[in-house]
PDB file of C-alpha atoms in Angstrom:
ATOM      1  CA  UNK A 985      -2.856 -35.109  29.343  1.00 57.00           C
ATOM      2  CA  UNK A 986      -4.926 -35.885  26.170  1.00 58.00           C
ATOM      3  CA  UNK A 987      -6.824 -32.604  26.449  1.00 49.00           C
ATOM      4  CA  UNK A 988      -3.834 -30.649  26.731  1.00 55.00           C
ATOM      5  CA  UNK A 989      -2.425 -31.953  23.822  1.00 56.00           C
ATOM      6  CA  UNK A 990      -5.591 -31.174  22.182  1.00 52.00           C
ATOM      7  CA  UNK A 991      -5.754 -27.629  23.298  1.00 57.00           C
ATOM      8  CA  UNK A 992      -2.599 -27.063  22.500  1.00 51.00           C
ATOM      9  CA  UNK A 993      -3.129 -28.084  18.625  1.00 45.00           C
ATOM     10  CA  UNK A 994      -6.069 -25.753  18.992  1.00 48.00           C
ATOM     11  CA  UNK A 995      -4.472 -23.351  20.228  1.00 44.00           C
ATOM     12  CA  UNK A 996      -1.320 -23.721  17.438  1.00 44.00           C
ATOM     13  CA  UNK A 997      -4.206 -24.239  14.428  1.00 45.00           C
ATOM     14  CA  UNK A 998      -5.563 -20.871  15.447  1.00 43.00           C
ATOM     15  CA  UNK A 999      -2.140 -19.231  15.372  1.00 46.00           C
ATOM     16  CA  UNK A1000      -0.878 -20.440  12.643  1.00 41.00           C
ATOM     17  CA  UNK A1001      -4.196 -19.240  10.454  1.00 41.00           C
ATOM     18  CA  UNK A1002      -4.006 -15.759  12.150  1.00 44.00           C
ATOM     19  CA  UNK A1003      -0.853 -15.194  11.407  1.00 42.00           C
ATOM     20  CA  UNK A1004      -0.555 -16.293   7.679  1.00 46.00           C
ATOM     21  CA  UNK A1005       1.232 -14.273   5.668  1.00 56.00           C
ATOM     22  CA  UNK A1006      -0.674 -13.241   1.854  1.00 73.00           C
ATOM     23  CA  UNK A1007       2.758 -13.615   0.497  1.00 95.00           C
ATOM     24  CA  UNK A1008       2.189 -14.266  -3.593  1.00 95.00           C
ATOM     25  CA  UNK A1009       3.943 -13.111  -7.173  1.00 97.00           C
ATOM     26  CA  UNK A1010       1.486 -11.966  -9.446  1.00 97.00           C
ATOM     27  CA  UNK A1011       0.868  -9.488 -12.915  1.00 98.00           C
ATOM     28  CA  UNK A1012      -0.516  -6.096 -12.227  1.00 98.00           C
ATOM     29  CA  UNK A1013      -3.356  -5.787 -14.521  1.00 98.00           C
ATOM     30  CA  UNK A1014      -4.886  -2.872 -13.498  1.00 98.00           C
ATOM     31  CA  UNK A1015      -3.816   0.666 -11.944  1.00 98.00           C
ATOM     32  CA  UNK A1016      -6.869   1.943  -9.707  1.00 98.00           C
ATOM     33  CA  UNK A1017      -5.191   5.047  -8.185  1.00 97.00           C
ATOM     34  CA  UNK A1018      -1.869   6.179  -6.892  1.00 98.00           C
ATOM     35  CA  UNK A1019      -2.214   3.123  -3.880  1.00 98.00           C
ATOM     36  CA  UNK A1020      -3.971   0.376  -4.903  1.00 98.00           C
ATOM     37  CA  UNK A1021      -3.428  -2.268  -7.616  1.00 98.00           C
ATOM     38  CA  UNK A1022      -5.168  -5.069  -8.667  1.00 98.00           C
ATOM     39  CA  UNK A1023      -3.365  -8.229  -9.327  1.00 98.00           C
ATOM     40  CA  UNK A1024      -3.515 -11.683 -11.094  1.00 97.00           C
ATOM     41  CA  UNK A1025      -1.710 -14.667  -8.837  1.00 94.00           C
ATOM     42  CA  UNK A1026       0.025 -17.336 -10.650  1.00 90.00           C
ATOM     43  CA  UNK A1027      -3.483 -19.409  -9.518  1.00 92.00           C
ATOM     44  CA  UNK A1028      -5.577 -16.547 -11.633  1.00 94.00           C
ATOM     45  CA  UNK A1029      -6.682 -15.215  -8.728  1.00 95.00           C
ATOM     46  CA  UNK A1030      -7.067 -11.558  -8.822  1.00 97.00           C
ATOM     47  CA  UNK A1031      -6.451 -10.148  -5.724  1.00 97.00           C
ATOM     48  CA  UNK A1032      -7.035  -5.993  -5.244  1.00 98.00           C
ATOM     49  CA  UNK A1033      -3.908  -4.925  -3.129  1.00 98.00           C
ATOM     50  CA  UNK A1034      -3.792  -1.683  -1.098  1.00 98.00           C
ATOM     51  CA  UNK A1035      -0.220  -0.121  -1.091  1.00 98.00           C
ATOM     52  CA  UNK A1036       0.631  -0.006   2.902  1.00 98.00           C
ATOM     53  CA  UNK A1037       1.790   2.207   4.832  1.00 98.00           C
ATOM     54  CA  UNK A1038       1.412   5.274   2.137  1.00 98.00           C
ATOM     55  CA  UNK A1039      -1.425   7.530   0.892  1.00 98.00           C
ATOM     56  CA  UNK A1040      -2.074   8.995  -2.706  1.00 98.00           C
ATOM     57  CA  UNK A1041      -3.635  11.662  -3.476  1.00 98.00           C
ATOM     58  CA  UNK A1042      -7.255  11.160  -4.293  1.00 95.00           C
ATOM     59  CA  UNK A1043      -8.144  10.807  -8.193  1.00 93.00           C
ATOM     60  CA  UNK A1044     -10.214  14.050  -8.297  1.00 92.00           C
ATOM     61  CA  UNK A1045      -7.341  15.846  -6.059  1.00 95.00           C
ATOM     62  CA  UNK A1046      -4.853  17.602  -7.053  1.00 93.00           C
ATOM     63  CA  UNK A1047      -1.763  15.497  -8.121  1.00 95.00           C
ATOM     64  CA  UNK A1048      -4.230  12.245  -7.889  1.00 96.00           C
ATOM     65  CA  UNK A1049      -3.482  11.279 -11.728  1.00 98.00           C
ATOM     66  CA  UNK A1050      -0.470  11.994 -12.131  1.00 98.00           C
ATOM     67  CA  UNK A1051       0.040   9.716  -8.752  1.00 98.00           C
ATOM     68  CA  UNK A1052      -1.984   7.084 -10.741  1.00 98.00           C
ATOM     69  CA  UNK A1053      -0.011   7.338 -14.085  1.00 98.00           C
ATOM     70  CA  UNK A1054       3.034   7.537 -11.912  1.00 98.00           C
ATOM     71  CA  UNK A1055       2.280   4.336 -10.484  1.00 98.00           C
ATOM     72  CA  UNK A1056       1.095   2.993 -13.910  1.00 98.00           C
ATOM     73  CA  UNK A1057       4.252   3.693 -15.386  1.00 98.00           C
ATOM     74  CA  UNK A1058       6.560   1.482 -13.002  1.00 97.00           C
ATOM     75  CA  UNK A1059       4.077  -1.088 -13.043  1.00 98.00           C
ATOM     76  CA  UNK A1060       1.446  -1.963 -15.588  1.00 94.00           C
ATOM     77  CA  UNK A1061       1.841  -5.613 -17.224  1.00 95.00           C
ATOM     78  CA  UNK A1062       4.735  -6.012 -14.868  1.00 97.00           C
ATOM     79  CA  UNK A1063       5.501  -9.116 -12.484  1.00 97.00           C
ATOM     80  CA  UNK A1064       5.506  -8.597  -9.295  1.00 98.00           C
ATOM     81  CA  UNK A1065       5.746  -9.978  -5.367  1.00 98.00           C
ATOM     82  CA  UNK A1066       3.346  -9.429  -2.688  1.00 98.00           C
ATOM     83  CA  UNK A1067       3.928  -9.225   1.268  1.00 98.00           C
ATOM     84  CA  UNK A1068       0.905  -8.524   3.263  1.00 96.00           C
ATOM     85  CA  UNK A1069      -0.731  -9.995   6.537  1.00 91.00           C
ATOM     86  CA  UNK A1070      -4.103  -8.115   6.445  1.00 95.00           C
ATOM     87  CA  UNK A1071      -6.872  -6.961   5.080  1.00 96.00           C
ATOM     88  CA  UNK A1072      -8.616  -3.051   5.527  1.00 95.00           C
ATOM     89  CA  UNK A1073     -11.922  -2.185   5.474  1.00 94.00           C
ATOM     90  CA  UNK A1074     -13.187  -2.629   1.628  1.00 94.00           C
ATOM     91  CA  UNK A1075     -11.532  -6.160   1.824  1.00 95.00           C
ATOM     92  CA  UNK A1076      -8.452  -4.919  -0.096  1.00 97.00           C
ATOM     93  CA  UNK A1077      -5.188  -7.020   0.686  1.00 97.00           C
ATOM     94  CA  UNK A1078      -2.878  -4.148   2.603  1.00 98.00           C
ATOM     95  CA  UNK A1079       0.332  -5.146   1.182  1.00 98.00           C
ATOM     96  CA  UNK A1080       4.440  -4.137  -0.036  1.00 98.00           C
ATOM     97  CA  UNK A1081       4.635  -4.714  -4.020  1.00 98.00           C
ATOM     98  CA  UNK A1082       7.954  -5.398  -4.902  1.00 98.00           C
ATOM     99  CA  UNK A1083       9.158  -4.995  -8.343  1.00 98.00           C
ATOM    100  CA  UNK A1084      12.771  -6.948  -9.146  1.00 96.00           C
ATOM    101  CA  UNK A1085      13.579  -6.320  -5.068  1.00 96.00           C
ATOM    102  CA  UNK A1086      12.560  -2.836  -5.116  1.00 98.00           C
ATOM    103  CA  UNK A1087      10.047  -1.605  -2.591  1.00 98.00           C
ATOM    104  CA  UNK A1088       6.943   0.055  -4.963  1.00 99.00           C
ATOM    105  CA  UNK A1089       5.368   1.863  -1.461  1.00 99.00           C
ATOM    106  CA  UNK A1090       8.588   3.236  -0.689  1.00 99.00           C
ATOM    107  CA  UNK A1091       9.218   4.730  -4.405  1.00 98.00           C
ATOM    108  CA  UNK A1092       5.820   6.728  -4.543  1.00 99.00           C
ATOM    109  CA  UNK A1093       6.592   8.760  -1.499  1.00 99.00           C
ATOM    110  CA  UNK A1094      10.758   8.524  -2.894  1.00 99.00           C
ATOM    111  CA  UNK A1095       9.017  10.084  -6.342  1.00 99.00           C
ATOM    112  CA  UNK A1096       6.871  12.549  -4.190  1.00 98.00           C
ATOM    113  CA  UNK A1097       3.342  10.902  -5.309  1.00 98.00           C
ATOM    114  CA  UNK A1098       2.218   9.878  -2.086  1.00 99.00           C
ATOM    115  CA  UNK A1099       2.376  10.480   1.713  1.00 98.00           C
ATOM    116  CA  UNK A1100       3.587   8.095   4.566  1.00 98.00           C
ATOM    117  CA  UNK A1101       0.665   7.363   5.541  1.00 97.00           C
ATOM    118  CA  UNK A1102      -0.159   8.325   9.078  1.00 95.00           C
ATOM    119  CA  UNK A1103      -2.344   6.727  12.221  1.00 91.00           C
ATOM    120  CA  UNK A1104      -3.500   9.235  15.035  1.00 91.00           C
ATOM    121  CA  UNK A1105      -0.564  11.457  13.747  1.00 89.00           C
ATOM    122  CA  UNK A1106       2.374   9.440  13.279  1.00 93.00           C
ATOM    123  CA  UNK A1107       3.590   7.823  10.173  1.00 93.00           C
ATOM    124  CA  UNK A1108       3.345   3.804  10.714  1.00 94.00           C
ATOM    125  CA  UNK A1109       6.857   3.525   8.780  1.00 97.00           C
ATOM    126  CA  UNK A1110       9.413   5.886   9.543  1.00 97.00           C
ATOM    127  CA  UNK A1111      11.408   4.956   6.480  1.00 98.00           C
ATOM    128  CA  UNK A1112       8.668   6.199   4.512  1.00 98.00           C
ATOM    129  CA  UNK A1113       8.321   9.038   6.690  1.00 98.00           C
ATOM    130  CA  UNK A1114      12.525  10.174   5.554  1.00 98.00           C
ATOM    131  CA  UNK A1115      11.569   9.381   2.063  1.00 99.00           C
ATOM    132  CA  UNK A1116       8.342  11.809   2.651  1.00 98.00           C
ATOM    133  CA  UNK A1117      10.630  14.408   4.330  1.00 98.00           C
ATOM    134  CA  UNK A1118      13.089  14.136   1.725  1.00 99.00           C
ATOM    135  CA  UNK A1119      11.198  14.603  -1.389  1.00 98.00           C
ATOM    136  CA  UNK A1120       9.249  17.460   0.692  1.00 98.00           C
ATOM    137  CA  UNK A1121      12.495  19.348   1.203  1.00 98.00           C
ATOM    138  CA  UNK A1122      13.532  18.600  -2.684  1.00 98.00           C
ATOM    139  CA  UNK A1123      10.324  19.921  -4.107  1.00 98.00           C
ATOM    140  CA  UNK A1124       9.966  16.419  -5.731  1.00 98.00           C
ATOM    141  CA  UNK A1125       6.232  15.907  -7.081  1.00 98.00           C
ATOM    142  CA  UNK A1126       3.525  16.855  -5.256  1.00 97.00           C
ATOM    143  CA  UNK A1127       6.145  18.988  -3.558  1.00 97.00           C
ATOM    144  CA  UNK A1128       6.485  21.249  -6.126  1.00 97.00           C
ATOM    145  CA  UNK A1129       3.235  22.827  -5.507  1.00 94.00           C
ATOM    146  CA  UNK A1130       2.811  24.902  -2.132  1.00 92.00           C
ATOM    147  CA  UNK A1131      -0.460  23.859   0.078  1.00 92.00           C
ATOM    148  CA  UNK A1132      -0.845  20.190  -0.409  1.00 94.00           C
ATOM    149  CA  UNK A1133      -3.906  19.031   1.266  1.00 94.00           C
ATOM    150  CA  UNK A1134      -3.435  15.479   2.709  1.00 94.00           C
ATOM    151  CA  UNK A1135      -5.402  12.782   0.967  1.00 94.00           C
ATOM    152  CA  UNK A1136      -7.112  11.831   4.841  1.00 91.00           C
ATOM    153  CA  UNK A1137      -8.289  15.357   4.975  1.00 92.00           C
ATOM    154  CA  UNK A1138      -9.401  15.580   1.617  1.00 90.00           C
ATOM    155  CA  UNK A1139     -11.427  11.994   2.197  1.00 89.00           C
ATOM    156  CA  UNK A1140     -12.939  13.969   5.487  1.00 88.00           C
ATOM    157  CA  UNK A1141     -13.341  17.521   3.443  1.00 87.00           C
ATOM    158  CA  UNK A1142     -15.436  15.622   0.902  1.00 82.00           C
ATOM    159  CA  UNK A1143     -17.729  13.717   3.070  1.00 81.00           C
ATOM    160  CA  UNK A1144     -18.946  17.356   5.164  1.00 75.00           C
TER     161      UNK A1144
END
């Protein structure tokens, strides 16, 4: 009886740390590229966030600065919240900025400076996917100029 209690408070501990959300407000202090941000938490932490579920262009692609300044524009200096449950590969927090309720992700692929981004194919948020489709069939941004190349393909282009 004992050890089940036990395990179970294991077993709830282990939970409970997995699924921790990296929920924090912070100040953007710096603009890396079109999809990541780095941040300063109310503790002074700074914390490098990676803009889920979309993809900039690259900064030495076509469209890459003006993704960056785009970005830079809604939100150097400004406050803003962070959702996020998980880290990628270069130990960036993968996370939705929100700026006074608004969704930041959603607005670069709204404002055509950034793709939904995609796994094996398929965008991970089809929201971002209508906003993609949308700006696409407006000629909004990136848009504007036939024969995009998609930042993924431009990473793998670059590495051959």
């Amino acid at each position: 009886m004992i050890l089940n209690q036990w395990r179970y408070a294991i077993l709830l501990g282990v939970f409970i740390i997995f699924t921790a959300r990296a929920d924090f407000d912070g100040r953007v202090v710096r603009i890396l590229d079109g999809d990541t941000i780095e941040t300063l938490s109310a503790s002074g932490q700074s914390v490098r966030i990676r803009l889920a579920g979309i993809d900039a262009p690259e900064k030495n692609q076509p469209f890459g600065q003006r993704s960056r300044q785009a970005l830079s524009a809604l939100l150097a200096q400004k406050a803003v919240q962070i959702t996020g449950d998980k880290n990628d590969q270069y130990g960036r927090l993968l996370g939705t900025v929100w700026m006074e309720g608004t969704d930041v992700n959603a607005l670069q692929v709204k404002n055509g400076m950034a793709w939904a981004y995609r796994y094996h194919g398929r965008a991970i948020n089809p929201q971002y996917e209508q906003l993609e489709n949308t700006a696409r069939g407006n000629s909004i941004g990136l848009w504007s100029v036939p024969g995009q190349t998609e930042p993924w393909r431009w990473r793998q282009a670059s590495k051959e």
